Amino acid sequence: MKAIIPAAGLGTRFLPATKCSAKELLPVLDKPVIQYVVEEALEPEGVDGVVIINSHEKPEIERYFASDEPFEQMLRSKGKDALADAVHEASSLPVSFAYQDEPLGLGHAVYCAANEIDDDPFFILLGDYFVPDRQMCVNMANVSKEHGGASVIAVAPVPADQVSRYGIIAGECVGALPGYDAQGEQEGAVWKVTGLVEKPSPEEAPSHLFIVGRYLLSPAIMDLLATQGAGAGGEIQLTDAMERLLETEEMYALVVDPAEGCDTGTPAAWAATNARMALRSDTHRAAFLEELGDAARELAL
Ligand code: G1P
């Protein structure tokens, strides 16, 4: 079973930093953002490979995951074994690549991996967000198991004035994740999805639950993406193909707390994520607070 990570975007929110390096390789502490997402993607039972949808403009992502033995040996010869191990670890992850060379939308990006999924259900993890405890996709897989292997997406409540930024679901709460006494829009509640709409106006939105960026989808979505026309913003939308999938298959949504994850989609969110990860790191916390100096007081840390 595969997990797909779309990573072909231009990274315009991070220009000029992303003029000649991929935004997916921006570090959070000492590791690139995309490695956190790859490690999260490999956590659910049965996932044995990650397909990164890249563009040919960003070969440095492939270079990062490729092995470089001379470099590792050089580090070892200087006694830097822990660093050599860290470099080696990235290249030992089961990562492969597919390509999207035209920015035609998320649905199109996912379809670029159609030949990689072996007609199995697969995960999609959007790459500008990662969940440090890696449990969100594991929980989604459990919901799917309880519902005969149906597609499952992660959703969360969003204020009415922000629905037009996201994909929004229609449906009703039908239960909860085992161990959760959740109802309605509470974390752990499980909804049966009856409709999906990409970037609706507040008046059109059928609920306040937005698609967070974690999907476990039936392989049938690929046939639908093959014929999916442009939708919101003139792009081929994954959400529109999922809406069509509902005609033939069931789909469920797990309500999650998005604050469990770390956003790296904008410079401010990325900076905050670095701060959060530094504060929870045994290695970096003390030095981080010292480096912050007076700014730590300003932040009331
Ligand atoms: C994409 C999806 C949207 C989802 C969002 C989550 O939108 O199309 O349904 O809610 O990611 O971040 P984008 O952020 O690419 O506009």
mmCIF file of C-alpha atoms and ligand atoms in Angstrom:
data_model
loop_
_atom_site.group_PDB
_atom_site.id
_atom_site.type_symbol
_atom_site.label_atom_id
_atom_site.label_comp_id
_atom_site.label_asym_id
_atom_site.label_seq_id
_atom_site.Cartn_x
_atom_site.Cartn_y
_atom_site.Cartn_z
ATOM 1 C CA MET A 1 0.000 0.000 0.000
ATOM 2 C CA LYS A 2 1.334 3.405 -0.976
ATOM 3 C CA ALA A 3 1.103 6.940 0.347
ATOM 4 C CA ILE A 4 1.259 9.885 -2.045
ATOM 5 C CA ILE A 5 2.746 13.267 -1.148
ATOM 6 C CA PRO A 6 2.139 16.024 -3.730
ATOM 7 C CA ALA A 7 5.252 18.211 -3.800
ATOM 8 C CA ALA A 8 5.394 19.784 -7.257
ATOM 9 C CA GLY A 9 4.290 23.277 -6.217
ATOM 10 C CA LEU A 10 6.323 26.398 -6.842
ATOM 11 C CA GLY A 11 6.513 27.448 -3.197
ATOM 12 C CA THR A 12 5.539 31.019 -4.073
ATOM 13 C CA ARG A 13 4.631 31.856 -0.464
ATOM 14 C CA PHE A 14 8.280 31.390 0.467
ATOM 15 C CA LEU A 15 9.873 33.444 -2.317
ATOM 16 C CA PRO A 16 12.612 34.530 -2.572
ATOM 17 C CA ALA A 17 13.857 31.617 -0.386
ATOM 18 C CA THR A 18 12.367 29.093 -2.826
ATOM 19 C CA LYS A 19 13.788 30.695 -5.982
ATOM 20 C CA CYS A 20 16.359 27.905 -6.332
ATOM 21 C CA SER A 21 15.542 25.399 -3.600
ATOM 22 C CA ALA A 22 12.379 23.402 -2.907
ATOM 23 C CA LYS A 23 10.092 24.579 -0.107
ATOM 24 C CA GLU A 24 9.710 20.896 0.889
ATOM 25 C CA LEU A 25 13.377 20.922 1.936
ATOM 26 C CA LEU A 26 13.005 23.878 4.318
ATOM 27 C CA PRO A 27 14.229 22.581 7.666
ATOM 28 C CA VAL A 28 12.266 22.185 10.850
ATOM 29 C CA LEU A 29 15.202 22.126 13.256
ATOM 30 C CA ASP A 30 17.653 19.812 11.456
ATOM 31 C CA LYS A 31 15.296 17.834 9.193
ATOM 32 C CA PRO A 32 13.467 18.891 6.015
ATOM 33 C CA VAL A 33 9.718 19.330 6.282
ATOM 34 C CA ILE A 34 9.071 16.569 3.744
ATOM 35 C CA GLN A 35 10.949 13.966 5.796
ATOM 36 C CA TYR A 36 8.514 14.489 8.691
ATOM 37 C CA VAL A 37 5.654 13.898 6.236
ATOM 38 C CA VAL A 38 7.307 10.778 4.755
ATOM 39 C CA GLU A 39 7.859 9.326 8.240
ATOM 40 C CA GLU A 40 4.240 10.061 9.153
ATOM 41 C CA ALA A 41 3.064 8.413 5.913
ATOM 42 C CA LEU A 42 4.936 5.188 6.735
ATOM 43 C CA GLU A 43 3.333 4.826 10.177
ATOM 44 C CA PRO A 44 0.012 3.062 9.345
ATOM 45 C CA GLU A 45 0.236 -0.703 9.081
ATOM 46 C CA GLY A 46 0.568 -1.863 5.491
ATOM 47 C CA VAL A 47 2.105 1.291 4.004
ATOM 48 C CA ASP A 48 5.329 0.110 2.383
ATOM 49 C CA GLY A 49 6.250 3.013 0.142
ATOM 50 C CA VAL A 50 5.814 6.735 -0.416
ATOM 51 C CA VAL A 51 5.401 8.287 -3.854
ATOM 52 C CA ILE A 52 6.434 11.927 -3.964
ATOM 53 C CA ILE A 53 4.850 13.842 -6.833
ATOM 54 C CA ASN A 54 7.617 16.172 -7.851
ATOM 55 C CA SER A 55 8.270 18.465 -10.801
ATOM 56 C CA HIS A 56 11.452 18.138 -12.864
ATOM 57 C CA GLU A 57 12.333 21.647 -11.663
ATOM 58 C CA LYS A 58 13.180 20.395 -8.158
ATOM 59 C CA PRO A 59 15.740 17.566 -8.509
ATOM 60 C CA GLU A 60 17.155 18.471 -5.094
ATOM 61 C CA ILE A 61 14.257 16.579 -3.431
ATOM 62 C CA GLU A 62 15.410 13.370 -5.142
ATOM 63 C CA ARG A 63 19.011 14.119 -4.286
ATOM 64 C CA TYR A 64 18.035 14.431 -0.644
ATOM 65 C CA PHE A 65 16.491 10.934 -0.557
ATOM 66 C CA ALA A 66 19.237 9.311 -2.699
ATOM 67 C CA SER A 67 22.180 7.595 -1.070
ATOM 68 C CA ASP A 68 25.557 9.380 -1.026
ATOM 69 C CA GLU A 69 28.100 6.926 0.324
ATOM 70 C CA PRO A 70 31.224 9.040 -0.302
ATOM 71 C CA PHE A 71 29.650 11.837 1.765
ATOM 72 C CA GLU A 72 28.729 9.426 4.563
ATOM 73 C CA GLN A 73 32.240 7.964 4.520
ATOM 74 C CA MET A 74 33.761 11.421 4.703
ATOM 75 C CA LEU A 75 31.634 12.170 7.788
ATOM 76 C CA ARG A 76 32.622 8.840 9.395
ATOM 77 C CA SER A 77 36.312 9.470 8.712
ATOM 78 C CA LYS A 78 35.952 12.657 10.759
ATOM 79 C CA GLY A 79 34.310 10.768 13.616
ATOM 80 C CA LYS A 80 30.882 12.207 12.815
ATOM 81 C CA ASP A 81 29.037 8.879 12.907
ATOM 82 C CA ALA A 82 25.761 10.197 14.273
ATOM 83 C CA LEU A 83 25.550 12.697 11.402
ATOM 84 C CA ALA A 84 26.453 9.992 8.879
ATOM 85 C CA ASP A 85 23.661 7.831 10.345
ATOM 86 C CA ALA A 86 21.192 10.696 10.026
ATOM 87 C CA VAL A 87 22.204 11.268 6.390
ATOM 88 C CA HIS A 88 21.937 7.547 5.707
ATOM 89 C CA GLU A 89 18.506 7.299 7.335
ATOM 90 C CA ALA A 90 16.924 9.665 4.788
ATOM 91 C CA SER A 91 18.236 7.579 1.890
ATOM 92 C CA SER A 92 16.976 4.340 3.444
ATOM 93 C CA LEU A 93 13.320 5.496 3.421
ATOM 94 C CA PRO A 94 11.185 3.727 0.767
ATOM 95 C CA VAL A 95 10.560 6.798 -1.401
ATOM 96 C CA SER A 96 9.900 6.866 -5.153
ATOM 97 C CA PHE A 97 8.964 9.676 -7.508
ATOM 98 C CA ALA A 98 6.296 10.535 -10.062
ATOM 99 C CA TYR A 99 6.121 13.814 -11.941
ATOM 100 C CA GLN A 100 3.676 16.650 -12.428
ATOM 101 C CA ASP A 101 5.178 19.241 -14.716
ATOM 102 C CA GLU A 102 2.087 21.400 -15.155
ATOM 103 C CA PRO A 103 0.359 23.091 -12.197
ATOM 104 C CA LEU A 104 -3.160 21.843 -13.041
ATOM 105 C CA GLY A 105 -4.370 21.243 -9.472
ATOM 106 C CA LEU A 106 -4.315 18.723 -6.625
ATOM 107 C CA GLY A 107 -6.524 16.216 -8.480
ATOM 108 C CA HIS A 108 -4.136 16.262 -11.431
ATOM 109 C CA ALA A 109 -1.116 15.849 -9.116
ATOM 110 C CA VAL A 110 -2.649 12.753 -7.501
ATOM 111 C CA TYR A 111 -3.538 11.303 -10.918
ATOM 112 C CA CYS A 112 0.151 11.562 -11.887
ATOM 113 C CA ALA A 113 0.741 8.648 -9.451
ATOM 114 C CA ALA A 114 -2.048 6.481 -10.966
ATOM 115 C CA ASN A 115 0.434 3.855 -12.173
ATOM 116 C CA GLU A 116 2.104 3.585 -8.770
ATOM 117 C CA ILE A 117 -0.742 2.397 -6.535
ATOM 118 C CA ASP A 118 -1.309 -1.180 -7.822
ATOM 119 C CA ASP A 119 -5.090 -0.772 -7.622
ATOM 120 C CA ASP A 120 -4.887 -0.676 -3.789
ATOM 121 C CA PRO A 121 -6.367 1.940 -1.444
ATOM 122 C CA PHE A 122 -3.781 4.632 -0.784
ATOM 123 C CA PHE A 123 -3.098 7.589 1.491
ATOM 124 C CA ILE A 124 -2.564 11.167 0.380
ATOM 125 C CA LEU A 125 -0.712 13.498 2.749
ATOM 126 C CA LEU A 126 -0.500 17.167 1.813
ATOM 127 C CA GLY A 127 3.069 18.235 2.390
ATOM 128 C CA ASP A 128 2.800 21.594 4.142
ATOM 129 C CA TYR A 129 1.526 20.024 7.363
ATOM 130 C CA PHE A 130 2.837 17.178 9.514
ATOM 131 C CA VAL A 131 1.658 15.396 12.648
ATOM 132 C CA PRO A 132 4.562 14.732 15.056
ATOM 133 C CA ASP A 133 2.934 11.778 16.872
ATOM 134 C CA ARG A 134 2.010 10.283 13.450
ATOM 135 C CA GLN A 135 -1.330 8.918 14.705
ATOM 136 C CA MET A 136 -3.820 10.715 12.452
ATOM 137 C CA CYS A 137 -3.456 8.350 9.474
ATOM 138 C CA VAL A 138 -3.326 5.343 11.818
ATOM 139 C CA ASN A 139 -6.709 6.393 13.269
ATOM 140 C CA MET A 140 -8.107 6.918 9.758
ATOM 141 C CA ALA A 141 -7.019 3.384 8.807
ATOM 142 C CA ASN A 142 -8.893 2.061 11.867
ATOM 143 C CA VAL A 143 -12.075 3.889 10.850
ATOM 144 C CA SER A 144 -11.730 2.435 7.350
ATOM 145 C CA LYS A 145 -11.330 -1.083 8.771
ATOM 146 C CA GLU A 146 -14.530 -0.652 10.805
ATOM 147 C CA HIS A 147 -16.417 0.370 7.663
ATOM 148 C CA GLY A 148 -15.429 -2.384 5.274
ATOM 149 C CA GLY A 149 -12.355 -0.653 3.856
ATOM 150 C CA ALA A 150 -14.210 2.516 2.804
ATOM 151 C CA SER A 151 -12.426 5.791 2.004
ATOM 152 C CA VAL A 152 -11.763 8.027 5.027
ATOM 153 C CA ILE A 153 -10.699 11.666 5.206
ATOM 154 C CA ALA A 154 -9.613 13.799 8.161
ATOM 155 C CA VAL A 155 -11.783 16.873 8.811
ATOM 156 C CA ALA A 156 -11.954 19.621 11.435
ATOM 157 C CA PRO A 157 -14.274 22.519 12.327
ATOM 158 C CA VAL A 158 -13.488 25.880 10.753
ATOM 159 C CA PRO A 159 -15.118 29.317 11.372
ATOM 160 C CA ALA A 160 -17.808 30.179 8.802
ATOM 161 C CA ASP A 161 -15.787 33.061 7.346
ATOM 162 C CA GLN A 162 -12.957 30.678 6.388
ATOM 163 C CA VAL A 163 -14.871 27.876 4.610
ATOM 164 C CA SER A 164 -14.020 29.322 1.185
ATOM 165 C CA ARG A 165 -10.341 28.418 1.673
ATOM 166 C CA TYR A 166 -10.976 24.670 1.940
ATOM 167 C CA GLY A 167 -12.850 21.576 0.823
ATOM 168 C CA ILE A 168 -16.008 21.232 2.976
ATOM 169 C CA ILE A 169 -18.044 18.068 3.612
ATOM 170 C CA ALA A 170 -21.752 17.372 3.971
ATOM 171 C CA GLY A 171 -22.869 14.421 6.064
ATOM 172 C CA GLU A 172 -23.911 13.257 9.499
ATOM 173 C CA CYS A 173 -22.181 11.943 12.580
ATOM 174 C CA VAL A 174 -22.563 8.157 12.769
ATOM 175 C CA GLY A 175 -20.236 7.177 15.608
ATOM 176 C CA ALA A 176 -16.814 7.710 17.091
ATOM 177 C CA LEU A 177 -13.296 6.381 17.046
ATOM 178 C CA PRO A 178 -12.938 3.540 19.597
ATOM 179 C CA GLY A 179 -12.025 5.025 22.973
ATOM 180 C CA TYR A 180 -13.612 8.420 22.175
ATOM 181 C CA ASP A 181 -16.958 9.555 23.525
ATOM 182 C CA ALA A 182 -17.326 12.087 20.706
ATOM 183 C CA GLN A 183 -20.346 13.523 18.930
ATOM 184 C CA GLY A 184 -21.017 16.148 16.275
ATOM 185 C CA GLU A 185 -17.906 18.173 15.507
ATOM 186 C CA GLN A 186 -15.918 16.884 18.500
ATOM 187 C CA GLU A 187 -12.511 15.306 18.000
ATOM 188 C CA GLY A 188 -12.875 11.561 17.423
ATOM 189 C CA ALA A 189 -16.376 11.749 15.898
ATOM 190 C CA VAL A 190 -16.912 9.786 12.685
ATOM 191 C CA TRP A 191 -19.189 11.152 9.946
ATOM 192 C CA LYS A 192 -20.671 9.453 6.935
ATOM 193 C CA VAL A 193 -19.942 11.788 4.035
ATOM 194 C CA THR A 194 -22.863 12.596 1.708
ATOM 195 C CA GLY A 195 -21.304 15.435 -0.281
ATOM 196 C CA LEU A 196 -18.145 17.479 -0.773
ATOM 197 C CA VAL A 197 -17.601 20.951 -2.157
ATOM 198 C CA GLU A 198 -14.305 22.693 -2.858
ATOM 199 C CA LYS A 199 -13.931 26.269 -1.649
ATOM 200 C CA PRO A 200 -17.651 27.104 -1.193
ATOM 201 C CA SER A 201 -18.930 30.532 -0.184
ATOM 202 C CA PRO A 202 -20.195 30.652 3.439
ATOM 203 C CA GLU A 203 -23.771 30.487 2.081
ATOM 204 C CA GLU A 204 -23.089 27.371 -0.005
ATOM 205 C CA ALA A 205 -21.063 25.480 2.630
ATOM 206 C CA PRO A 206 -22.970 22.350 3.717
ATOM 207 C CA SER A 207 -21.155 22.187 7.106
ATOM 208 C CA HIS A 208 -18.243 23.751 8.946
ATOM 209 C CA LEU A 209 -16.014 20.694 8.606
ATOM 210 C CA PHE A 210 -13.031 21.219 6.309
ATOM 211 C CA ILE A 211 -10.732 18.639 4.735
ATOM 212 C CA VAL A 212 -7.476 18.809 6.683
ATOM 213 C CA GLY A 213 -5.104 17.284 4.092
ATOM 214 C CA ARG A 214 -5.029 13.590 5.055
ATOM 215 C CA TYR A 215 -6.938 11.143 2.821
ATOM 216 C CA LEU A 216 -7.258 7.355 2.633
ATOM 217 C CA LEU A 217 -8.892 6.733 -0.722
ATOM 218 C CA SER A 218 -10.255 3.885 -2.782
ATOM 219 C CA PRO A 219 -8.246 3.254 -5.987
ATOM 220 C CA ALA A 220 -11.473 3.945 -7.923
ATOM 221 C CA ILE A 221 -10.700 7.656 -7.469
ATOM 222 C CA MET A 222 -7.978 7.346 -10.124
ATOM 223 C CA ASP A 223 -10.488 6.434 -12.890
ATOM 224 C CA LEU A 224 -12.578 9.426 -11.875
ATOM 225 C CA LEU A 225 -9.568 11.754 -11.864
ATOM 226 C CA ALA A 226 -8.777 10.595 -15.418
ATOM 227 C CA THR A 227 -11.930 12.364 -16.623
ATOM 228 C CA GLN A 228 -12.204 15.124 -14.019
ATOM 229 C CA GLY A 229 -12.704 18.588 -15.500
ATOM 230 C CA ALA A 230 -11.502 21.837 -13.966
ATOM 231 C CA GLY A 231 -13.374 23.115 -10.909
ATOM 232 C CA ALA A 232 -12.763 25.834 -8.316
ATOM 233 C CA GLY A 233 -9.963 28.193 -9.350
ATOM 234 C CA GLY A 234 -9.822 26.561 -12.812
ATOM 235 C CA GLU A 235 -7.948 23.572 -11.281
ATOM 236 C CA ILE A 236 -8.618 19.825 -11.432
ATOM 237 C CA GLN A 237 -9.861 19.321 -7.876
ATOM 238 C CA LEU A 238 -9.479 16.105 -5.900
ATOM 239 C CA THR A 239 -12.572 17.119 -3.934
ATOM 240 C CA ASP A 240 -14.712 17.090 -7.114
ATOM 241 C CA ALA A 241 -13.602 13.543 -7.990
ATOM 242 C CA MET A 242 -14.355 12.460 -4.398
ATOM 243 C CA GLU A 243 -17.857 13.906 -4.739
ATOM 244 C CA ARG A 244 -18.332 11.665 -7.819
ATOM 245 C CA LEU A 245 -16.914 8.667 -5.919
ATOM 246 C CA LEU A 246 -19.877 8.989 -3.518
ATOM 247 C CA GLU A 247 -22.193 7.816 -6.330
ATOM 248 C CA THR A 248 -20.690 4.322 -6.105
ATOM 249 C CA GLU A 249 -18.851 4.011 -2.783
ATOM 250 C CA GLU A 250 -19.196 4.981 0.876
ATOM 251 C CA MET A 251 -16.871 7.541 2.423
ATOM 252 C CA TYR A 252 -16.302 8.491 6.061
ATOM 253 C CA ALA A 253 -14.703 11.477 7.766
ATOM 254 C CA LEU A 254 -12.832 11.444 11.075
ATOM 255 C CA VAL A 255 -12.968 14.708 13.052
ATOM 256 C CA VAL A 256 -9.437 15.558 14.191
ATOM 257 C CA ASP A 257 -7.787 18.380 16.111
ATOM 258 C CA PRO A 258 -5.622 20.080 13.461
ATOM 259 C CA ALA A 259 -3.534 21.658 16.245
ATOM 260 C CA GLU A 260 -2.067 18.171 16.817
ATOM 261 C CA GLY A 261 -0.170 18.832 13.615
ATOM 262 C CA CYS A 262 2.313 21.500 12.595
ATOM 263 C CA ASP A 263 1.652 23.834 9.667
ATOM 264 C CA THR A 264 4.562 24.811 7.441
ATOM 265 C CA GLY A 265 2.551 26.421 4.629
ATOM 266 C CA THR A 266 3.485 30.059 5.248
ATOM 267 C CA PRO A 267 6.620 31.738 6.634
ATOM 268 C CA ALA A 268 4.831 32.597 9.897
ATOM 269 C CA ALA A 269 3.425 29.070 10.326
ATOM 270 C CA TRP A 270 6.798 27.548 9.486
ATOM 271 C CA ALA A 271 8.552 29.782 12.036
ATOM 272 C CA ALA A 272 5.961 28.858 14.696
ATOM 273 C CA THR A 273 6.405 25.169 13.851
ATOM 274 C CA ASN A 274 10.160 25.471 14.355
ATOM 275 C CA ALA A 275 9.526 27.088 17.739
ATOM 276 C CA ARG A 276 6.999 24.401 18.779
ATOM 277 C CA MET A 277 9.310 21.579 17.712
ATOM 278 C CA ALA A 278 12.293 23.176 19.466
ATOM 279 C CA LEU A 279 10.289 23.465 22.695
ATOM 280 C CA ARG A 280 9.346 19.770 22.598
ATOM 281 C CA SER A 281 12.856 18.607 21.680
ATOM 282 C CA ASP A 282 15.102 17.231 24.438
ATOM 283 C CA THR A 283 18.118 18.119 22.283
ATOM 284 C CA HIS A 284 17.219 21.680 21.311
ATOM 285 C CA ARG A 285 14.869 23.113 23.965
ATOM 286 C CA ALA A 286 17.414 24.587 26.394
ATOM 287 C CA ALA A 287 19.617 26.104 23.675
ATOM 288 C CA PHE A 288 16.554 27.464 21.864
ATOM 289 C CA LEU A 289 15.331 29.311 24.966
ATOM 290 C CA GLU A 290 18.820 30.665 25.603
ATOM 291 C CA GLU A 291 19.187 31.850 22.007
ATOM 292 C CA LEU A 292 15.792 33.546 22.204
ATOM 293 C CA GLY A 293 16.955 35.521 25.230
ATOM 294 C CA ASP A 294 14.642 38.451 25.932
ATOM 295 C CA ALA A 295 12.349 37.407 23.100
ATOM 296 C CA ALA A 296 11.409 34.354 25.205
ATOM 297 C CA ARG A 297 9.976 36.714 27.837
ATOM 298 C CA GLU A 298 8.077 38.549 25.119
ATOM 299 C CA LEU A 299 6.566 35.239 24.066
ATOM 300 C CA ALA A 300 5.866 34.432 27.760
ATOM 301 C CA LEU A 301 7.700 31.121 27.458
HETATM 302 C C1 G1P B 1 -6.394 21.605 -0.693
HETATM 303 C C2 G1P B 1 -7.697 20.830 -0.941
HETATM 304 C C3 G1P B 1 -8.760 21.273 0.075
HETATM 305 C C4 G1P B 1 -8.223 21.085 1.475
HETATM 306 C C5 G1P B 1 -6.896 21.847 1.643
HETATM 307 C C6 G1P B 1 -6.275 21.552 3.014
HETATM 308 O O1 G1P B 1 -6.619 22.959 -1.014
HETATM 309 O O2 G1P B 1 -8.137 21.059 -2.259
HETATM 310 O O3 G1P B 1 -9.928 20.514 -0.104
HETATM 311 O O4 G1P B 1 -9.187 21.545 2.418
HETATM 312 O O5 G1P B 1 -5.955 21.470 0.646
HETATM 313 O O6 G1P B 1 -5.111 22.307 3.197
HETATM 314 P P1 G1P B 1 -5.399 24.006 -1.292
HETATM 315 O O7 G1P B 1 -4.809 24.312 0.048
HETATM 316 O O8 G1P B 1 -4.441 23.289 -2.187
HETATM 317 O O9 G1P B 1 -6.038 25.187 -1.930
#
